[in-house]
Amino acid sequence: MKRPAALVIGPHRAKGAAGSQLDLLFDSRLAEEFSLIRLRSGSDGSGGGGAVAALRAALQALAVSGAVLIRGAAIVHVNTALTARTLLSDLACVAAARLCGARVVCHMHGGALPMHVLRGRRLLRSFLRSALPLADVIVVSTQMELRAYRKYLGAASVVAIPPCLGQLPPATRARPAPGSPLRLVYAGELTRAKGLFETLHGLRLARDAGVAANLLIAGSGPDEEALRGLARELGLAGQVAFTGPVSGARAARLLAESDAMILASYSEGMPGAVLEAMACGTAVIATRVGGIPDVIVDGVHGLFVPPYNPLAIARAIHRLAADRGLLQRMADACRRRIAGSYSAERLSGDFLRLYRELCGGRPVKALNRS
């Protein structure tokens, strides 16, 4: 029996989180039941002005139409994000696929929420509101996005399918020596919006209360020098280290050698760093923003703190430093959480069910995993 064809439009292989997720789908059981055709996104290239963007969108729409009409693609799976750079080209693909009779999945990988994007650009906002409901189903990553898209689009079908980690790191956590300082880590962009200035003030408050704790900051960004200066000003030069960007095996080793990760962001989508830390068995101190509450249960996988609150950060540091048994239970729970709900097998299974429902002409069920 001939497998139904699905055209998957997205970034170049292994380019960013979205590209990595698509690579996993092409190597999964989804590809055993469906003939997957990959088409590089028209927005996955160099920038350009309005005329260039319009031409790129038209060419991409033609390519999609050809794949549906000539190659018989029954499903068109458009991977995109709500940014001005991607909007025109990717939503043109949605419209072209629908006009050619294919079932359409519009898979959102971050970007702005629909009610916030393109303010002041009335024509593009009108196009967005018209084109998004053409998709048979809109897939988002977090419960926060699910609520926002449903509010914006009304009756349109929106489901939440969380991302995944390709491979769970080996269970090689380095247990701290008795009485050793709490080992804290931050990994990501060094910007104020990540709550790093509050994190340093919280560490200073914790140390003033007699808590032994060190912080490793991995990454780079526009506020790096200001953060280095604040660490010196607060007398934390011996307790805070900056390593620069890390990735791959080195990042996994850094996370596994830490007791807790701190992410006191003001806003987030679904931060991959949190998933990676938990996969390594590292508890998380985080703000309750974006997709973070989808992953973490307070007191089970880590501790929540309010944004802009150094005192709450200090209290969380104190609690974990004082209760190493709780920290170990959190470490075990973190690995179970990622292995059970954020695996490549789970991701491919969710999309396999979604594709089957679309091909069968059935209404899409609300997967809405958490």
Short mmCIF file of C-alpha atoms in Angstrom, two decimals:
data_model
loop_
_atom_site.label_atom_id
_atom_site.label_comp_id
_atom_site.label_asym_id
_atom_site.label_seq_id
_atom_site.Cartn_x
_atom_site.Cartn_y
_atom_site.Cartn_z
CA MET A 1 0.00 0.00 0.00
CA LYS A 2 1.38 3.39 -0.99
CA ARG A 3 2.23 5.64 1.90
CA PRO A 4 0.52 9.05 1.96
CA ALA A 5 2.92 11.90 1.24
CA ALA A 6 3.51 14.82 3.58
CA LEU A 7 5.42 17.94 2.55
CA VAL A 8 7.37 19.30 5.55
CA ILE A 9 8.48 22.93 5.15
CA GLY A 10 11.03 24.27 7.58
CA PRO A 11 14.58 25.37 8.30
CA HIS A 12 17.68 23.74 6.90
CA ARG A 13 18.62 20.50 8.62
CA ALA A 14 20.00 21.00 12.14
CA LYS A 15 19.50 24.78 11.93
CA GLY A 16 18.27 25.85 15.35
CA ALA A 17 15.72 24.15 17.55
CA ALA A 18 13.06 23.89 14.84
CA GLY A 19 15.48 22.27 12.39
CA SER A 20 16.60 19.75 15.00
CA GLN A 21 12.98 18.84 15.80
CA LEU A 22 12.30 18.20 12.11
CA ASP A 23 15.40 16.02 11.81
CA LEU A 24 14.02 13.86 14.59
CA LEU A 25 10.67 13.49 12.80
CA PHE A 26 12.41 12.38 9.59
CA ASP A 27 14.26 9.71 11.56
CA SER A 28 11.19 8.51 13.48
CA ARG A 29 8.31 6.10 12.97
CA LEU A 30 6.38 8.97 11.37
CA ALA A 31 8.60 8.51 8.30
CA GLU A 32 7.71 4.80 8.23
CA GLU A 33 3.99 5.46 7.77
CA PHE A 34 4.19 8.69 5.73
CA SER A 35 6.44 9.56 2.80
CA LEU A 36 8.01 12.77 4.10
CA ILE A 37 9.21 15.34 1.58
CA ARG A 38 11.39 18.11 2.91
CA LEU A 39 11.26 21.64 1.50
CA ARG A 40 13.50 24.33 2.86
CA SER A 41 11.54 27.30 4.13
CA GLY A 42 11.58 30.35 1.90
CA SER A 43 12.21 32.46 4.99
CA ASP A 44 15.27 30.37 5.90
CA GLY A 45 17.76 32.52 4.08
CA SER A 46 19.08 36.02 3.74
CA GLY A 47 16.90 38.99 4.44
CA GLY A 48 15.55 41.41 1.92
CA GLY A 49 13.16 44.29 1.37
CA GLY A 50 9.46 44.13 0.72
CA ALA A 51 9.78 43.31 -2.98
CA VAL A 52 12.32 40.56 -2.29
CA ALA A 53 10.13 39.10 0.45
CA ALA A 54 7.08 39.13 -1.81
CA LEU A 55 9.01 37.41 -4.62
CA ARG A 56 10.32 34.78 -2.22
CA ALA A 57 6.79 34.17 -0.91
CA ALA A 58 5.45 33.75 -4.45
CA LEU A 59 8.19 31.28 -5.40
CA GLN A 60 7.66 29.30 -2.22
CA ALA A 61 3.91 29.15 -2.83
CA LEU A 62 4.57 27.81 -6.35
CA ALA A 63 6.89 25.13 -4.94
CA VAL A 64 4.23 24.07 -2.46
CA SER A 65 1.55 23.97 -5.16
CA GLY A 66 3.80 21.77 -7.31
CA ALA A 67 4.47 19.36 -4.46
CA VAL A 68 0.74 19.00 -3.77
CA LEU A 69 -0.44 18.73 -7.38
CA ILE A 70 2.47 16.80 -8.91
CA ARG A 71 3.85 14.73 -6.03
CA GLY A 72 0.47 14.16 -4.41
CA ALA A 73 1.24 15.54 -0.95
CA ALA A 74 -1.86 15.00 1.17
CA ILE A 75 -0.49 17.01 4.12
CA VAL A 76 1.56 20.19 4.13
CA HIS A 77 3.32 20.79 7.45
CA VAL A 78 4.53 24.41 7.62
CA ASN A 79 7.05 25.15 10.38
CA THR A 80 7.24 28.84 11.15
CA ALA A 81 7.32 31.55 13.81
CA LEU A 82 5.35 34.75 14.09
CA THR A 83 8.04 37.20 13.08
CA ALA A 84 7.92 39.81 10.34
CA ARG A 85 10.75 37.98 8.54
CA THR A 86 8.93 34.66 8.25
CA LEU A 87 5.31 35.68 8.13
CA LEU A 88 4.72 36.47 4.46
CA SER A 89 6.53 33.48 2.96
CA ASP A 90 5.30 30.83 5.37
CA LEU A 91 1.66 31.93 5.45
CA ALA A 92 1.69 32.08 1.65
CA CYS A 93 2.57 28.37 1.83
CA VAL A 94 -0.43 27.76 4.08
CA ALA A 95 -2.73 29.51 1.63
CA ALA A 96 -1.26 27.74 -1.44
CA ALA A 97 -1.51 24.30 0.18
CA ARG A 98 -5.10 24.83 1.21
CA LEU A 99 -6.09 26.13 -2.24
CA CYS A 100 -4.57 22.99 -3.80
CA GLY A 101 -6.64 20.72 -1.56
CA ALA A 102 -4.01 19.55 0.96
CA ARG A 103 -4.60 19.33 4.70
CA VAL A 104 -2.44 21.91 6.44
CA VAL A 105 -0.52 21.87 9.73
CA CYS A 106 0.84 25.27 10.76
CA HIS A 107 3.48 24.56 13.42
CA MET A 108 4.55 27.62 15.45
CA HIS A 109 8.08 27.61 16.86
CA GLY A 110 8.12 30.65 19.09
CA GLY A 111 8.01 34.24 17.92
CA ALA A 112 5.49 36.78 19.14
CA LEU A 113 1.97 35.93 20.17
CA PRO A 114 -0.58 36.72 17.43
CA MET A 115 -2.14 39.67 19.26
CA HIS A 116 1.29 41.27 19.72
CA VAL A 117 2.98 40.76 16.36
CA LEU A 118 3.14 43.39 13.60
CA ARG A 119 1.66 46.26 15.57
CA GLY A 120 1.39 49.29 13.32
CA ARG A 121 1.49 47.17 10.14
CA ARG A 122 -2.21 46.94 9.37
CA LEU A 123 -1.96 45.15 6.02
CA LEU A 124 0.23 42.32 7.32
CA ARG A 125 -1.88 41.96 10.46
CA SER A 126 -4.94 41.58 8.24
CA PHE A 127 -3.12 38.93 6.20
CA LEU A 128 -2.19 37.10 9.40
CA ARG A 129 -5.76 37.03 10.68
CA SER A 130 -7.01 35.78 7.30
CA ALA A 131 -4.31 33.20 6.57
CA LEU A 132 -3.89 31.49 9.95
CA PRO A 133 -7.42 30.02 10.03
CA LEU A 134 -6.78 28.44 6.61
CA ALA A 135 -4.68 25.82 8.38
CA ASP A 136 -6.58 22.71 9.47
CA VAL A 137 -4.68 22.77 12.73
CA ILE A 138 -2.23 25.16 14.38
CA VAL A 139 0.37 23.49 16.60
CA VAL A 140 2.00 25.43 19.44
CA SER A 141 4.50 24.36 22.09
CA THR A 142 3.11 25.68 25.37
CA GLN A 143 -0.16 26.02 27.24
CA MET A 144 0.36 29.79 27.37
CA GLU A 145 0.50 29.90 23.55
CA LEU A 146 -2.50 27.57 23.33
CA ARG A 147 -4.65 29.97 25.35
CA ALA A 148 -3.41 33.00 23.39
CA TYR A 149 -4.02 31.49 19.93
CA ARG A 150 -7.47 30.20 20.89
CA LYS A 151 -8.43 33.63 22.19
CA TYR A 152 -7.14 35.32 19.03
CA LEU A 153 -8.59 32.88 16.48
CA GLY A 154 -11.80 31.78 18.14
CA ALA A 155 -13.05 28.59 16.52
CA ALA A 156 -9.79 27.64 14.77
CA SER A 157 -8.29 24.28 15.76
CA VAL A 158 -5.22 24.80 17.96
CA VAL A 159 -3.36 22.04 19.82
CA ALA A 160 -0.27 22.04 22.03
CA ILE A 161 2.53 19.59 21.24
CA PRO A 162 5.63 20.25 23.35
CA PRO A 163 9.11 19.96 21.84
CA CYS A 164 11.49 17.16 22.75
CA LEU A 165 15.12 16.37 23.43
CA GLY A 166 16.71 14.04 20.94
CA GLN A 167 18.75 12.00 23.38
CA LEU A 168 18.60 11.80 27.16
CA PRO A 169 22.12 12.34 28.55
CA PRO A 170 23.59 9.43 30.52
CA ALA A 171 22.92 9.46 34.25
CA THR A 172 26.38 10.67 35.24
CA ARG A 173 25.55 13.37 37.76
CA ALA A 174 28.42 14.28 40.01
CA ARG A 175 27.14 14.21 43.59
CA PRO A 176 28.42 17.10 45.72
CA ALA A 177 30.75 16.42 48.60
CA PRO A 178 29.14 16.85 52.03
CA GLY A 179 29.25 20.48 53.12
CA SER A 180 30.34 21.76 49.71
CA PRO A 181 28.85 24.99 48.31
CA LEU A 182 25.66 24.77 46.27
CA ARG A 183 26.65 24.71 42.59
CA LEU A 184 24.40 27.01 40.54
CA VAL A 185 24.47 27.51 36.78
CA TYR A 186 22.92 29.77 34.17
CA ALA A 187 23.23 28.93 30.47
CA GLY A 188 21.95 31.24 27.76
CA GLU A 189 22.08 34.77 26.44
CA LEU A 190 23.48 37.37 28.82
CA THR A 191 20.70 39.95 28.78
CA ARG A 192 18.78 41.80 31.48
CA ALA A 193 15.52 40.10 30.46
CA LYS A 194 16.89 36.77 31.70
CA GLY A 195 16.84 38.07 35.28
CA LEU A 196 20.60 37.82 35.66
CA PHE A 197 20.99 41.08 37.58
CA GLU A 198 18.37 39.90 40.09
CA THR A 199 20.14 36.53 40.21
CA LEU A 200 23.42 38.17 41.26
CA HIS A 201 21.68 40.26 43.91
CA GLY A 202 19.89 37.13 45.14
CA LEU A 203 23.19 35.26 45.41
CA ARG A 204 24.65 38.16 47.41
CA LEU A 205 21.66 38.08 49.82
CA ALA A 206 21.99 34.31 50.21
CA ARG A 207 25.69 34.57 51.01
CA ASP A 208 24.98 37.39 53.50
CA ALA A 209 22.65 34.91 55.24
CA GLY A 210 25.49 32.38 55.51
CA VAL A 211 24.68 30.21 52.49
CA ALA A 212 27.68 28.79 50.65
CA ALA A 213 26.87 28.91 46.93
CA ASN A 214 28.71 29.53 43.66
CA LEU A 215 27.32 30.53 40.27
CA LEU A 216 28.64 29.59 36.83
CA ILE A 217 27.37 31.81 33.99
CA ALA A 218 27.69 30.28 30.51
CA GLY A 219 26.89 32.32 27.45
CA SER A 220 27.46 35.69 25.87
CA GLY A 221 25.39 38.76 25.20
CA PRO A 222 25.10 42.52 25.34
CA ASP A 223 25.04 42.73 29.16
CA GLU A 224 28.09 40.58 29.85
CA GLU A 225 30.38 43.43 30.89
CA ALA A 226 27.69 44.98 33.09
CA LEU A 227 27.18 41.62 34.79
CA ARG A 228 30.89 41.18 35.37
CA GLY A 229 30.99 44.66 36.87
CA LEU A 230 28.03 43.96 39.15
CA ALA A 231 29.61 40.71 40.37
CA ARG A 232 32.73 42.66 41.36
CA GLU A 233 30.66 45.44 42.94
CA LEU A 234 28.72 42.93 45.05
CA GLY A 235 31.92 41.21 46.20
CA LEU A 236 31.10 38.03 44.28
CA ALA A 237 34.18 37.87 42.07
CA GLY A 238 35.29 34.66 43.79
CA GLN A 239 31.86 33.04 43.66
CA VAL A 240 30.74 33.90 40.11
CA ALA A 241 32.57 32.58 37.03
CA PHE A 242 31.90 33.41 33.36
CA THR A 243 32.71 30.63 30.90
CA GLY A 244 31.52 32.03 27.57
CA PRO A 245 29.15 30.07 25.30
CA VAL A 246 29.03 26.29 25.67
CA SER A 247 27.26 23.62 23.63
CA GLY A 248 27.06 19.89 23.01
CA ALA A 249 28.86 17.53 25.35
CA ARG A 250 30.52 20.39 27.21
CA ALA A 251 27.15 21.97 28.01
CA ALA A 252 25.76 18.63 29.20
CA ARG A 253 28.79 18.10 31.42
CA LEU A 254 28.47 21.61 32.88
CA LEU A 255 24.79 21.01 33.70
CA ALA A 256 25.46 17.57 35.18
CA GLU A 257 28.14 19.05 37.42
CA SER A 258 25.70 21.66 38.80
CA ASP A 259 23.10 21.26 41.53
CA ALA A 260 20.56 23.74 40.20
CA MET A 261 20.00 25.96 37.19
CA ILE A 262 18.68 29.51 37.61
CA LEU A 263 16.46 31.13 34.98
CA ALA A 264 14.74 34.18 36.47
CA SER A 265 13.46 35.44 33.10
CA TYR A 266 10.84 38.13 32.70
CA SER A 267 9.28 36.19 29.79
CA GLU A 268 9.98 32.96 27.88
CA GLY A 269 8.63 30.56 25.31
CA MET A 270 9.69 26.96 25.91
CA PRO A 271 13.34 27.35 26.95
CA GLY A 272 15.45 24.49 25.69
CA ALA A 273 18.00 25.14 28.44
CA VAL A 274 15.45 24.10 31.06
CA LEU A 275 14.74 20.82 29.27
CA GLU A 276 18.46 20.14 28.88
CA ALA A 277 19.16 20.88 32.54
CA MET A 278 16.35 18.64 33.75
CA ALA A 279 17.48 15.87 31.39
CA CYS A 280 20.84 15.99 33.17
CA GLY A 281 19.12 15.70 36.55
CA THR A 282 19.62 19.33 37.46
CA ALA A 283 16.88 21.05 39.47
CA VAL A 284 15.66 24.45 38.30
CA ILE A 285 15.01 27.75 40.05
CA ALA A 286 12.82 29.65 37.60
CA THR A 287 10.09 32.20 37.13
CA ARG A 288 6.59 31.01 36.31
CA VAL A 289 6.57 32.41 32.75
CA GLY A 290 5.97 31.07 29.23
CA GLY A 291 6.21 27.30 28.92
CA ILE A 292 8.20 26.77 32.13
CA PRO A 293 5.10 25.84 34.23
CA ASP A 294 4.28 23.18 31.62
CA VAL A 295 7.47 21.34 32.56
CA ILE A 296 8.14 22.09 36.22
CA VAL A 297 6.01 21.30 39.25
CA ASP A 298 6.99 23.58 42.12
CA GLY A 299 8.77 21.64 44.86
CA VAL A 300 9.08 18.54 42.65
CA HIS A 301 11.41 19.52 39.80
CA GLY A 302 12.56 22.84 41.21
CA LEU A 303 11.36 26.06 42.80
CA PHE A 304 9.42 28.97 41.33
CA VAL A 305 10.32 32.56 42.15
CA PRO A 306 8.53 35.75 41.08
CA PRO A 307 10.21 37.90 38.41
CA TYR A 308 12.27 40.91 39.56
CA ASN A 309 12.67 39.45 43.06
CA PRO A 310 16.23 38.92 44.39
CA LEU A 311 14.94 38.07 47.87
CA ALA A 312 12.88 35.17 46.53
CA ILE A 313 15.94 33.92 44.62
CA ALA A 314 17.98 34.10 47.83
CA ARG A 315 15.35 32.08 49.70
CA ALA A 316 15.27 29.43 46.97
CA ILE A 317 19.06 29.13 47.04
CA HIS A 318 18.95 28.81 50.82
CA ARG A 319 16.28 26.10 50.68
CA LEU A 320 18.17 23.92 48.21
CA ALA A 321 21.50 24.42 49.97
CA ALA A 322 19.96 23.41 53.29
CA ASP A 323 18.14 20.30 52.03
CA ARG A 324 20.38 18.15 49.84
CA GLY A 325 17.92 15.27 50.13
CA LEU A 326 15.27 17.43 48.45
CA LEU A 327 17.80 18.38 45.80
CA GLN A 328 18.49 14.71 45.01
CA ARG A 329 14.78 13.90 44.83
CA MET A 330 14.34 16.80 42.43
CA ALA A 331 17.22 15.52 40.30
CA ASP A 332 15.60 12.10 39.97
CA ALA A 333 12.18 13.63 39.24
CA CYS A 334 13.65 15.91 36.55
CA ARG A 335 15.10 13.00 34.59
CA ARG A 336 11.85 11.05 34.83
CA ARG A 337 9.89 14.08 33.65
CA ILE A 338 11.99 14.59 30.51
CA ALA A 339 12.25 10.87 29.71
CA GLY A 340 8.48 10.44 30.03
CA SER A 341 7.11 13.57 28.37
CA TYR A 342 9.83 15.17 26.24
CA SER A 343 11.28 12.27 24.26
CA ALA A 344 11.61 12.01 20.48
CA GLU A 345 9.33 8.96 20.61
CA ARG A 346 6.58 11.02 22.24
CA LEU A 347 6.97 13.83 19.67
CA SER A 348 6.78 11.47 16.69
CA GLY A 349 3.81 9.66 18.23
CA ASP A 350 1.90 12.92 18.66
CA PHE A 351 2.48 13.92 15.03
CA LEU A 352 1.70 10.43 13.80
CA ARG A 353 -1.73 10.61 15.43
CA LEU A 354 -2.23 14.13 14.09
CA TYR A 355 -1.33 13.12 10.52
CA ARG A 356 -3.61 10.07 10.71
CA GLU A 357 -6.54 12.21 11.83
CA LEU A 358 -5.95 14.70 9.01
CA CYS A 359 -5.69 11.97 6.38
CA GLY A 360 -8.82 10.32 7.73
CA GLY A 361 -10.77 13.56 7.54
CA ARG A 362 -11.53 13.42 11.26
CA PRO A 363 -11.62 16.47 13.55
CA VAL A 364 -8.29 16.99 15.24
CA LYS A 365 -8.38 15.91 18.87
CA ALA A 366 -6.93 18.22 21.49
CA LEU A 367 -3.64 16.56 22.40
CA ASN A 368 -2.60 19.43 24.66
CA ARG A 369 0.04 17.52 26.54
CA SER A 370 1.63 18.97 29.66
#
